[in-house]
Amino acid sequence: MSVYIRRTLENAFLEANKYYPVLALCGQRQVGKSTMLNYLKEKDRKYVTFDDAVARNLAKKDPALFFETYGTKLIIDEFQRVPEILIEIKRIVDENALNGKEKFGLIWLTGSQKFLMMKNISDTLAGRVGIFLLSSFSQRELAKSSSSLFLPNVNALKKRRHLNSLSNIHSVYNEIFLGGMPRLRTSKIPRERFFMDYVNTYLERDIHDLEQVGKLDDFYNFLVCMAARTGQELKYDDISKNIGVSAPTVKSWISILERSGIIYILKPYYENITKRIVKTPKVYFLDTGLAAYLCRWPTAETLEKGAMSGAFFETFVVSEIVKSYYNIGKELNIYYYRDIDKKEIDLLFVDADGITPVEIKKAKSPNDVEKNFKVLEKLGKKIKTGFVICMADELMPCNRYIYLCPIGLI
């Protein structure tokens, strides 16, 4: 029997429920969207899914009758299958407001096509909806730690609880190999069985419905190809040649993976003052367990010792940082840096005060950690204290400008 693990996003979601009439929760399939909402819902809030053909057809043919049937204090799961329902939701919200009966927290929506869903909602329900992203479990959620947001700041990092699950390199790769999909982490289902079913469901239910995808076998090969490139620059022509489809098709399919919440695209940081900076984005799988399954790594030990060991370590760190922002409903302003001289910095946290550089290294005591940080001086911005996330035992300074940060603090 599976158990419910509290989601960090719950607090931000319930707070927004006090001042938005509609809330939308989107993210990758099977990350626990409907589970979280059913856990949070009040006794009088009903639940309906548009995977149910009867409910779906009623919503399409007669949206007004749909809400008469189910009420307006409602969870609508997989709403993107009937996007037309948004017009009726807008009518209900606006009618309440015009009659002086403005109500908040009426309708909760979920969907697994993130950007399509957000565009439809923003166009129809602008100003009436709060939008949230949910990913698979973060390490802090699995550890039931209250500290969530990762801030590259010495004082903030000193206050963070060190995660025992990331205490040594073997435990790190065990977590990378498993990933954070809720059903896998809260039940006894075998890992291979879970991911096999997950991929088949994703292909047959989400991808099959999209007109941009012809042969599902080609898309599966593309999915594997992308997993093998996690943590690397996104080169459309290389992927196109590898799987035998056109570069425009590759771009379209990458968009599908991004809006499905499968991958995160990290954009390069560049200023107009120089043309020597590489402008190719990088790609990261948001669940390392799924990427490891697609790459057919048989065990955590072989992954740790294999050729992709460093790429998966980097992917794990980036995905955990991204989740920490998603989990409190906060926008993420990170980039990476690389120039034609092959000087690279894995992450740049950019704000109005300047730039905080962050490197990611698998080693316990990385060498020559400051060599790439110096290239940022030419940007003409304030460069704050940098960090190297690695297998160090504790947060410690290398010099006045750079700290080693244990991976257990992400």
PDB file of N, CA and C in Angstrom, residues 195-280:
ATOM      1  N   PHE A 195       8.775   2.054 -14.926  1.00  0.00           N
ATOM      2  CA  PHE A 195       9.182   2.914 -16.028  1.00  0.00           C
ATOM      3  C   PHE A 195       8.733   2.373 -17.383  1.00  0.00           C
ATOM      4  N   MET A 196       8.668   1.072 -17.540  1.00  0.00           N
ATOM      5  CA  MET A 196       8.151   0.509 -18.786  1.00  0.00           C
ATOM      6  C   MET A 196       6.700   0.936 -18.987  1.00  0.00           C
ATOM      7  N   ASP A 197       5.889   0.807 -17.931  1.00  0.00           N
ATOM      8  CA  ASP A 197       4.490   1.218 -18.012  1.00  0.00           C
ATOM      9  C   ASP A 197       4.376   2.727 -18.214  1.00  0.00           C
ATOM     10  N   TYR A 198       5.233   3.479 -17.549  1.00  0.00           N
ATOM     11  CA  TYR A 198       5.197   4.933 -17.657  1.00  0.00           C
ATOM     12  C   TYR A 198       5.453   5.379 -19.099  1.00  0.00           C
ATOM     13  N   VAL A 199       6.503   4.857 -19.706  1.00  0.00           N
ATOM     14  CA  VAL A 199       6.858   5.249 -21.070  1.00  0.00           C
ATOM     15  C   VAL A 199       5.755   4.845 -22.045  1.00  0.00           C
ATOM     16  N   ASN A 200       5.223   3.644 -21.883  1.00  0.00           N
ATOM     17  CA  ASN A 200       4.139   3.196 -22.767  1.00  0.00           C
ATOM     18  C   ASN A 200       2.903   4.084 -22.629  1.00  0.00           C
ATOM     19  N   THR A 201       2.561   4.437 -21.403  1.00  0.00           N
ATOM     20  CA  THR A 201       1.408   5.304 -21.168  1.00  0.00           C
ATOM     21  C   THR A 201       1.637   6.691 -21.763  1.00  0.00           C
ATOM     22  N   TYR A 202       2.832   7.225 -21.567  1.00  0.00           N
ATOM     23  CA  TYR A 202       3.170   8.544 -22.103  1.00  0.00           C
ATOM     24  C   TYR A 202       3.055   8.556 -23.625  1.00  0.00           C
ATOM     25  N   LEU A 203       3.590   7.519 -24.272  1.00  0.00           N
ATOM     26  CA  LEU A 203       3.555   7.450 -25.730  1.00  0.00           C
ATOM     27  C   LEU A 203       2.132   7.254 -26.251  1.00  0.00           C
ATOM     28  N   GLU A 204       1.394   6.356 -25.598  1.00  0.00           N
ATOM     29  CA  GLU A 204       0.087   5.980 -26.128  1.00  0.00           C
ATOM     30  C   GLU A 204      -1.013   6.990 -25.795  1.00  0.00           C
ATOM     31  N   ARG A 205      -0.891   7.699 -24.678  1.00  0.00           N
ATOM     32  CA  ARG A 205      -1.964   8.602 -24.264  1.00  0.00           C
ATOM     33  C   ARG A 205      -1.649  10.063 -24.547  1.00  0.00           C
ATOM     34  N   ASP A 206      -0.417  10.493 -24.254  1.00  0.00           N
ATOM     35  CA  ASP A 206      -0.078  11.894 -24.461  1.00  0.00           C
ATOM     36  C   ASP A 206       0.419  12.162 -25.883  1.00  0.00           C
ATOM     37  N   ILE A 207       1.349  11.338 -26.337  1.00  0.00           N
ATOM     38  CA  ILE A 207       2.001  11.591 -27.620  1.00  0.00           C
ATOM     39  C   ILE A 207       1.123  11.191 -28.794  1.00  0.00           C
ATOM     40  N   HIS A 208       0.396  10.108 -28.667  1.00  0.00           N
ATOM     41  CA  HIS A 208      -0.437   9.620 -29.761  1.00  0.00           C
ATOM     42  C   HIS A 208      -1.475  10.652 -30.200  1.00  0.00           C
ATOM     43  N   ASP A 209      -1.924  11.488 -29.258  1.00  0.00           N
ATOM     44  CA  ASP A 209      -2.965  12.477 -29.563  1.00  0.00           C
ATOM     45  C   ASP A 209      -2.440  13.709 -30.309  1.00  0.00           C
ATOM     46  N   LEU A 210      -1.116  13.846 -30.376  1.00  0.00           N
ATOM     47  CA  LEU A 210      -0.537  15.050 -30.971  1.00  0.00           C
ATOM     48  C   LEU A 210      -0.279  14.847 -32.465  1.00  0.00           C
ATOM     49  N   GLU A 211      -0.772  15.774 -33.266  1.00  0.00           N
ATOM     50  CA  GLU A 211      -0.658  15.651 -34.715  1.00  0.00           C
ATOM     51  C   GLU A 211       0.785  15.752 -35.193  1.00  0.00           C
ATOM     52  N   GLN A 212       1.662  16.398 -34.401  1.00  0.00           N
ATOM     53  CA  GLN A 212       3.047  16.584 -34.838  1.00  0.00           C
ATOM     54  C   GLN A 212       3.828  15.286 -34.837  1.00  0.00           C
ATOM     55  N   VAL A 213       3.289  14.234 -34.215  1.00  0.00           N
ATOM     56  CA  VAL A 213       4.010  12.968 -34.090  1.00  0.00           C
ATOM     57  C   VAL A 213       3.382  11.931 -35.000  1.00  0.00           C
ATOM     58  N   GLY A 214       4.199  11.376 -35.889  1.00  0.00           N
ATOM     59  CA  GLY A 214       3.707  10.340 -36.789  1.00  0.00           C
ATOM     60  C   GLY A 214       3.910   8.969 -36.172  1.00  0.00           C
ATOM     61  N   LYS A 215       5.080   8.391 -36.408  1.00  0.00           N
ATOM     62  CA  LYS A 215       5.374   7.053 -35.900  1.00  0.00           C
ATOM     63  C   LYS A 215       5.857   7.119 -34.450  1.00  0.00           C
ATOM     64  N   LEU A 216       5.176   6.383 -33.577  1.00  0.00           N
ATOM     65  CA  LEU A 216       5.562   6.389 -32.165  1.00  0.00           C
ATOM     66  C   LEU A 216       6.936   5.759 -31.958  1.00  0.00           C
ATOM     67  N   ASP A 217       7.319   4.813 -32.814  1.00  0.00           N
ATOM     68  CA  ASP A 217       8.654   4.205 -32.700  1.00  0.00           C
ATOM     69  C   ASP A 217       9.743   5.254 -32.895  1.00  0.00           C
ATOM     70  N   ASP A 218       9.531   6.167 -33.852  1.00  0.00           N
ATOM     71  CA  ASP A 218      10.510   7.236 -34.072  1.00  0.00           C
ATOM     72  C   ASP A 218      10.574   8.157 -32.856  1.00  0.00           C
ATOM     73  N   PHE A 219       9.422   8.442 -32.274  1.00  0.00           N
ATOM     74  CA  PHE A 219       9.420   9.316 -31.104  1.00  0.00           C
ATOM     75  C   PHE A 219      10.096   8.631 -29.916  1.00  0.00           C
ATOM     76  N   TYR A 220       9.888   7.327 -29.773  1.00  0.00           N
ATOM     77  CA  TYR A 220      10.570   6.604 -28.689  1.00  0.00           C
ATOM     78  C   TYR A 220      12.091   6.682 -28.870  1.00  0.00           C
ATOM     79  N   ASN A 221      12.566   6.479 -30.097  1.00  0.00           N
ATOM     80  CA  ASN A 221      14.008   6.577 -30.363  1.00  0.00           C
ATOM     81  C   ASN A 221      14.516   7.979 -30.043  1.00  0.00           C
ATOM     82  N   PHE A 222      13.710   8.975 -30.359  1.00  0.00           N
ATOM     83  CA  PHE A 222      14.051  10.361 -30.023  1.00  0.00           C
ATOM     84  C   PHE A 222      14.134  10.547 -28.512  1.00  0.00           C
ATOM     85  N   LEU A 223      13.192   9.973 -27.774  1.00  0.00           N
ATOM     86  CA  LEU A 223      13.168  10.071 -26.316  1.00  0.00           C
ATOM     87  C   LEU A 223      14.445   9.481 -25.713  1.00  0.00           C
ATOM     88  N   VAL A 224      14.861   8.325 -26.224  1.00  0.00           N
ATOM     89  CA  VAL A 224      16.099   7.678 -25.763  1.00  0.00           C
ATOM     90  C   VAL A 224      17.304   8.545 -26.106  1.00  0.00           C
ATOM     91  N   CYS A 225      17.298   9.081 -27.320  1.00  0.00           N
ATOM     92  CA  CYS A 225      18.393   9.946 -27.767  1.00  0.00           C
ATOM     93  C   CYS A 225      18.520  11.172 -26.865  1.00  0.00           C
ATOM     94  N   MET A 226      17.404  11.758 -26.470  1.00  0.00           N
ATOM     95  CA  MET A 226      17.425  12.924 -25.591  1.00  0.00           C
ATOM     96  C   MET A 226      17.944  12.564 -24.198  1.00  0.00           C
ATOM     97  N   ALA A 227      17.538  11.399 -23.694  1.00  0.00           N
ATOM     98  CA  ALA A 227      18.020  10.966 -22.380  1.00  0.00           C
ATOM     99  C   ALA A 227      19.538  10.802 -22.391  1.00  0.00           C
ATOM    100  N   ALA A 228      20.069  10.321 -23.511  1.00  0.00           N
ATOM    101  CA  ALA A 228      21.515  10.130 -23.631  1.00  0.00           C
ATOM    102  C   ALA A 228      22.263  11.456 -23.725  1.00  0.00           C
ATOM    103  N   ARG A 229      21.525  12.554 -23.941  1.00  0.00           N
ATOM    104  CA  ARG A 229      22.147  13.874 -24.045  1.00  0.00           C
ATOM    105  C   ARG A 229      21.834  14.768 -22.848  1.00  0.00           C
ATOM    106  N   THR A 230      21.271  14.213 -21.790  1.00  0.00           N
ATOM    107  CA  THR A 230      20.973  15.045 -20.629  1.00  0.00           C
ATOM    108  C   THR A 230      22.253  15.665 -20.078  1.00  0.00           C
ATOM    109  N   GLY A 231      22.183  16.950 -19.741  1.00  0.00           N
ATOM    110  CA  GLY A 231      23.351  17.662 -19.248  1.00  0.00           C
ATOM    111  C   GLY A 231      24.259  18.182 -20.349  1.00  0.00           C
ATOM    112  N   GLN A 232      23.811  18.082 -21.596  1.00  0.00           N
ATOM    113  CA  GLN A 232      24.637  18.508 -22.727  1.00  0.00           C
ATOM    114  C   GLN A 232      23.951  19.617 -23.517  1.00  0.00           C
ATOM    115  N   GLU A 233      24.705  20.222 -24.418  1.00  0.00           N
ATOM    116  CA  GLU A 233      24.151  21.249 -25.284  1.00  0.00           C
ATOM    117  C   GLU A 233      23.142  20.624 -26.245  1.00  0.00           C
ATOM    118  N   LEU A 234      22.133  21.387 -26.571  1.00  0.00           N
ATOM    119  CA  LEU A 234      21.032  20.916 -27.394  1.00  0.00           C
ATOM    120  C   LEU A 234      21.319  21.250 -28.860  1.00  0.00           C
ATOM    121  N   LYS A 235      21.822  20.265 -29.599  1.00  0.00           N
ATOM    122  CA  LYS A 235      22.188  20.468 -30.997  1.00  0.00           C
ATOM    123  C   LYS A 235      21.201  19.705 -31.881  1.00  0.00           C
ATOM    124  N   TYR A 236      20.292  20.465 -32.483  1.00  0.00           N
ATOM    125  CA  TYR A 236      19.185  19.872 -33.227  1.00  0.00           C
ATOM    126  C   TYR A 236      19.658  19.035 -34.412  1.00  0.00           C
ATOM    127  N   ASP A 237      20.665  19.520 -35.131  1.00  0.00           N
ATOM    128  CA  ASP A 237      21.138  18.799 -36.324  1.00  0.00           C
ATOM    129  C   ASP A 237      21.737  17.449 -35.957  1.00  0.00           C
ATOM    130  N   ASP A 238      22.475  17.404 -34.859  1.00  0.00           N
ATOM    131  CA  ASP A 238      23.072  16.128 -34.421  1.00  0.00           C
ATOM    132  C   ASP A 238      21.989  15.111 -34.073  1.00  0.00           C
ATOM    133  N   ILE A 239      20.971  15.563 -33.360  1.00  0.00           N
ATOM    134  CA  ILE A 239      19.874  14.671 -32.981  1.00  0.00           C
ATOM    135  C   ILE A 239      19.128  14.217 -34.233  1.00  0.00           C
ATOM    136  N   SER A 240      18.912  15.143 -35.155  1.00  0.00           N
ATOM    137  CA  SER A 240      18.225  14.829 -36.408  1.00  0.00           C
ATOM    138  C   SER A 240      18.939  13.724 -37.171  1.00  0.00           C
ATOM    139  N   LYS A 241      20.249  13.850 -37.318  1.00  0.00           N
ATOM    140  CA  LYS A 241      21.026  12.837 -38.036  1.00  0.00           C
ATOM    141  C   LYS A 241      21.012  11.502 -37.308  1.00  0.00           C
ATOM    142  N   ASN A 242      21.029  11.555 -35.989  1.00  0.00           N
ATOM    143  CA  ASN A 242      21.104  10.332 -35.186  1.00  0.00           C
ATOM    144  C   ASN A 242      19.851   9.487 -35.300  1.00  0.00           C
ATOM    145  N   ILE A 243      18.672  10.135 -35.353  1.00  0.00           N
ATOM    146  CA  ILE A 243      17.418   9.366 -35.352  1.00  0.00           C
ATOM    147  C   ILE A 243      16.713   9.361 -36.708  1.00  0.00           C
ATOM    148  N   GLY A 244      17.253  10.134 -37.671  1.00  0.00           N
ATOM    149  CA  GLY A 244      16.708  10.073 -39.016  1.00  0.00           C
ATOM    150  C   GLY A 244      15.418  10.826 -39.241  1.00  0.00           C
ATOM    151  N   VAL A 245      15.221  11.928 -38.528  1.00  0.00           N
ATOM    152  CA  VAL A 245      14.076  12.807 -38.791  1.00  0.00           C
ATOM    153  C   VAL A 245      14.611  14.217 -39.004  1.00  0.00           C
ATOM    154  N   SER A 246      13.784  15.100 -39.546  1.00  0.00           N
ATOM    155  CA  SER A 246      14.245  16.450 -39.876  1.00  0.00           C
ATOM    156  C   SER A 246      14.503  17.288 -38.626  1.00  0.00           C
ATOM    157  N   ALA A 247      15.355  18.291 -38.771  1.00  0.00           N
ATOM    158  CA  ALA A 247      15.650  19.193 -37.655  1.00  0.00           C
ATOM    159  C   ALA A 247      14.400  19.944 -37.175  1.00  0.00           C
ATOM    160  N   PRO A 248      13.518  20.421 -38.073  1.00  0.00           N
ATOM    161  CA  PRO A 248      12.278  21.051 -37.597  1.00  0.00           C
ATOM    162  C   PRO A 248      11.415  20.102 -36.777  1.00  0.00           C
ATOM    163  N   THR A 249      11.398  18.815 -37.170  1.00  0.00           N
ATOM    164  CA  THR A 249      10.645  17.824 -36.388  1.00  0.00           C
ATOM    165  C   THR A 249      11.254  17.662 -35.008  1.00  0.00           C
ATOM    166  N   VAL A 250      12.582  17.633 -34.942  1.00  0.00           N
ATOM    167  CA  VAL A 250      13.277  17.527 -33.649  1.00  0.00           C
ATOM    168  C   VAL A 250      12.902  18.706 -32.753  1.00  0.00           C
ATOM    169  N   LYS A 251      12.882  19.917 -33.314  1.00  0.00           N
ATOM    170  CA  LYS A 251      12.513  21.102 -32.531  1.00  0.00           C
ATOM    171  C   LYS A 251      11.087  20.997 -32.004  1.00  0.00           C
ATOM    172  N   SER A 252      10.189  20.506 -32.868  1.00  0.00           N
ATOM    173  CA  SER A 252       8.797  20.332 -32.458  1.00  0.00           C
ATOM    174  C   SER A 252       8.677  19.305 -31.337  1.00  0.00           C
ATOM    175  N   TRP A 253       9.417  18.210 -31.447  1.00  0.00           N
ATOM    176  CA  TRP A 253       9.349  17.154 -30.434  1.00  0.00           C
ATOM    177  C   TRP A 253       9.984  17.582 -29.124  1.00  0.00           C
ATOM    178  N   ILE A 254      11.040  18.375 -29.199  1.00  0.00           N
ATOM    179  CA  ILE A 254      11.654  18.905 -27.972  1.00  0.00           C
ATOM    180  C   ILE A 254      10.657  19.794 -27.239  1.00  0.00           C
ATOM    181  N   SER A 255       9.891  20.576 -28.000  1.00  0.00           N
ATOM    182  CA  SER A 255       8.852  21.409 -27.401  1.00  0.00           C
ATOM    183  C   SER A 255       7.817  20.554 -26.673  1.00  0.00           C
ATOM    184  N   ILE A 256       7.489  19.400 -27.256  1.00  0.00           N
ATOM    185  CA  ILE A 256       6.535  18.482 -26.620  1.00  0.00           C
ATOM    186  C   ILE A 256       7.096  17.977 -25.289  1.00  0.00           C
ATOM    187  N   LEU A 257       8.362  17.581 -25.272  1.00  0.00           N
ATOM    188  CA  LEU A 257       8.978  17.099 -24.031  1.00  0.00           C
ATOM    189  C   LEU A 257       9.020  18.197 -22.971  1.00  0.00           C
ATOM    190  N   GLU A 258       9.290  19.417 -23.417  1.00  0.00           N
ATOM    191  CA  GLU A 258       9.370  20.523 -22.458  1.00  0.00           C
ATOM    192  C   GLU A 258       8.004  20.817 -21.861  1.00  0.00           C
ATOM    193  N   ARG A 259       6.965  20.889 -22.694  1.00  0.00           N
ATOM    194  CA  ARG A 259       5.656  21.218 -22.161  1.00  0.00           C
ATOM    195  C   ARG A 259       5.008  20.037 -21.454  1.00  0.00           C
ATOM    196  N   SER A 260       5.540  18.827 -21.655  1.00  0.00           N
ATOM    197  CA  SER A 260       5.084  17.675 -20.881  1.00  0.00           C
ATOM    198  C   SER A 260       5.759  17.607 -19.518  1.00  0.00           C
ATOM    199  N   GLY A 261       6.741  18.494 -19.267  1.00  0.00           N
ATOM    200  CA  GLY A 261       7.451  18.482 -17.992  1.00  0.00           C
ATOM    201  C   GLY A 261       8.511  17.411 -17.907  1.00  0.00           C
ATOM    202  N   ILE A 262       8.890  16.812 -19.048  1.00  0.00           N
ATOM    203  CA  ILE A 262       9.916  15.763 -19.050  1.00  0.00           C
ATOM    204  C   ILE A 262      11.308  16.368 -18.941  1.00  0.00           C
ATOM    205  N   ILE A 263      11.521  17.480 -19.640  1.00  0.00           N
ATOM    206  CA  ILE A 263      12.845  18.096 -19.670  1.00  0.00           C
ATOM    207  C   ILE A 263      12.782  19.555 -19.238  1.00  0.00           C
ATOM    208  N   TYR A 264      13.930  20.065 -18.854  1.00  0.00           N
ATOM    209  CA  TYR A 264      14.097  21.486 -18.548  1.00  0.00           C
ATOM    210  C   TYR A 264      15.157  22.030 -19.498  1.00  0.00           C
ATOM    211  N   ILE A 265      14.846  23.122 -20.175  1.00  0.00           N
ATOM    212  CA  ILE A 265      15.791  23.750 -21.092  1.00  0.00           C
ATOM    213  C   ILE A 265      16.488  24.901 -20.371  1.00  0.00           C
ATOM    214  N   LEU A 266      17.800  24.800 -20.232  1.00  0.00           N
ATOM    215  CA  LEU A 266      18.599  25.839 -19.569  1.00  0.00           C
ATOM    216  C   LEU A 266      19.200  26.742 -20.641  1.00  0.00           C
ATOM    217  N   LYS A 267      18.824  27.998 -20.615  1.00  0.00           N
ATOM    218  CA  LYS A 267      19.267  28.927 -21.646  1.00  0.00           C
ATOM    219  C   LYS A 267      20.642  29.503 -21.307  1.00  0.00           C
ATOM    220  N   PRO A 268      21.404  29.849 -22.342  1.00  0.00           N
ATOM    221  CA  PRO A 268      22.722  30.465 -22.099  1.00  0.00           C
ATOM    222  C   PRO A 268      22.564  31.925 -21.701  1.00  0.00           C
ATOM    223  N   TYR A 269      23.500  32.395 -20.918  1.00  0.00           N
ATOM    224  CA  TYR A 269      23.517  33.808 -20.544  1.00  0.00           C
ATOM    225  C   TYR A 269      24.499  34.528 -21.456  1.00  0.00           C
ATOM    226  N   TYR A 270      24.064  35.615 -22.044  1.00  0.00           N
ATOM    227  CA  TYR A 270      24.982  36.385 -22.864  1.00  0.00           C
ATOM    228  C   TYR A 270      24.597  37.848 -22.874  1.00  0.00           C
ATOM    229  N   GLU A 271      25.593  38.682 -23.080  1.00  0.00           N
ATOM    230  CA  GLU A 271      25.400  40.124 -23.187  1.00  0.00           C
ATOM    231  C   GLU A 271      25.785  40.546 -24.600  1.00  0.00           C
ATOM    232  N   ASN A 272      25.221  41.615 -25.064  1.00  0.00           N
ATOM    233  CA  ASN A 272      25.515  42.090 -26.415  1.00  0.00           C
ATOM    234  C   ASN A 272      26.941  42.608 -26.577  1.00  0.00           C
ATOM    235  N   ILE A 273      27.632  42.776 -25.442  1.00  0.00           N
ATOM    236  CA  ILE A 273      28.990  43.320 -25.526  1.00  0.00           C
ATOM    237  C   ILE A 273      29.964  42.338 -26.157  1.00  0.00           C
ATOM    238  N   THR A 274      29.601  41.090 -26.277  1.00  0.00           N
ATOM    239  CA  THR A 274      30.516  40.118 -26.861  1.00  0.00           C
ATOM    240  C   THR A 274      29.765  39.133 -27.727  1.00  0.00           C
ATOM    241  N   LYS A 275      30.382  38.732 -28.815  1.00  0.00           N
ATOM    242  CA  LYS A 275      29.806  37.720 -29.690  1.00  0.00           C
ATOM    243  C   LYS A 275      30.537  36.386 -29.536  1.00  0.00           C
ATOM    244  N   ARG A 276      31.380  36.311 -28.541  1.00  0.00           N
ATOM    245  CA  ARG A 276      32.203  35.114 -28.349  1.00  0.00           C
ATOM    246  C   ARG A 276      31.530  34.094 -27.423  1.00  0.00           C
ATOM    247  N   ILE A 277      30.295  34.357 -27.042  1.00  0.00           N
ATOM    248  CA  ILE A 277      29.602  33.463 -26.116  1.00  0.00           C
ATOM    249  C   ILE A 277      28.668  32.536 -26.878  1.00  0.00           C
ATOM    250  N   VAL A 278      28.727  31.267 -26.554  1.00  0.00           N
ATOM    251  CA  VAL A 278      27.889  30.257 -27.208  1.00  0.00           C
ATOM    252  C   VAL A 278      26.422  30.473 -26.824  1.00  0.00           C
ATOM    253  N   LYS A 279      25.517  30.400 -27.818  1.00  0.00           N
ATOM    254  CA  LYS A 279      24.104  30.694 -27.568  1.00  0.00           C
ATOM    255  C   LYS A 279      23.227  29.442 -27.678  1.00  0.00           C
ATOM    256  N   THR A 280      23.820  28.273 -27.568  1.00  0.00           N
ATOM    257  CA  THR A 280      23.070  27.018 -27.638  1.00  0.00           C
ATOM    258  C   THR A 280      22.565  26.648 -26.247  1.00  0.00           C
TER     259      THR A 280
END
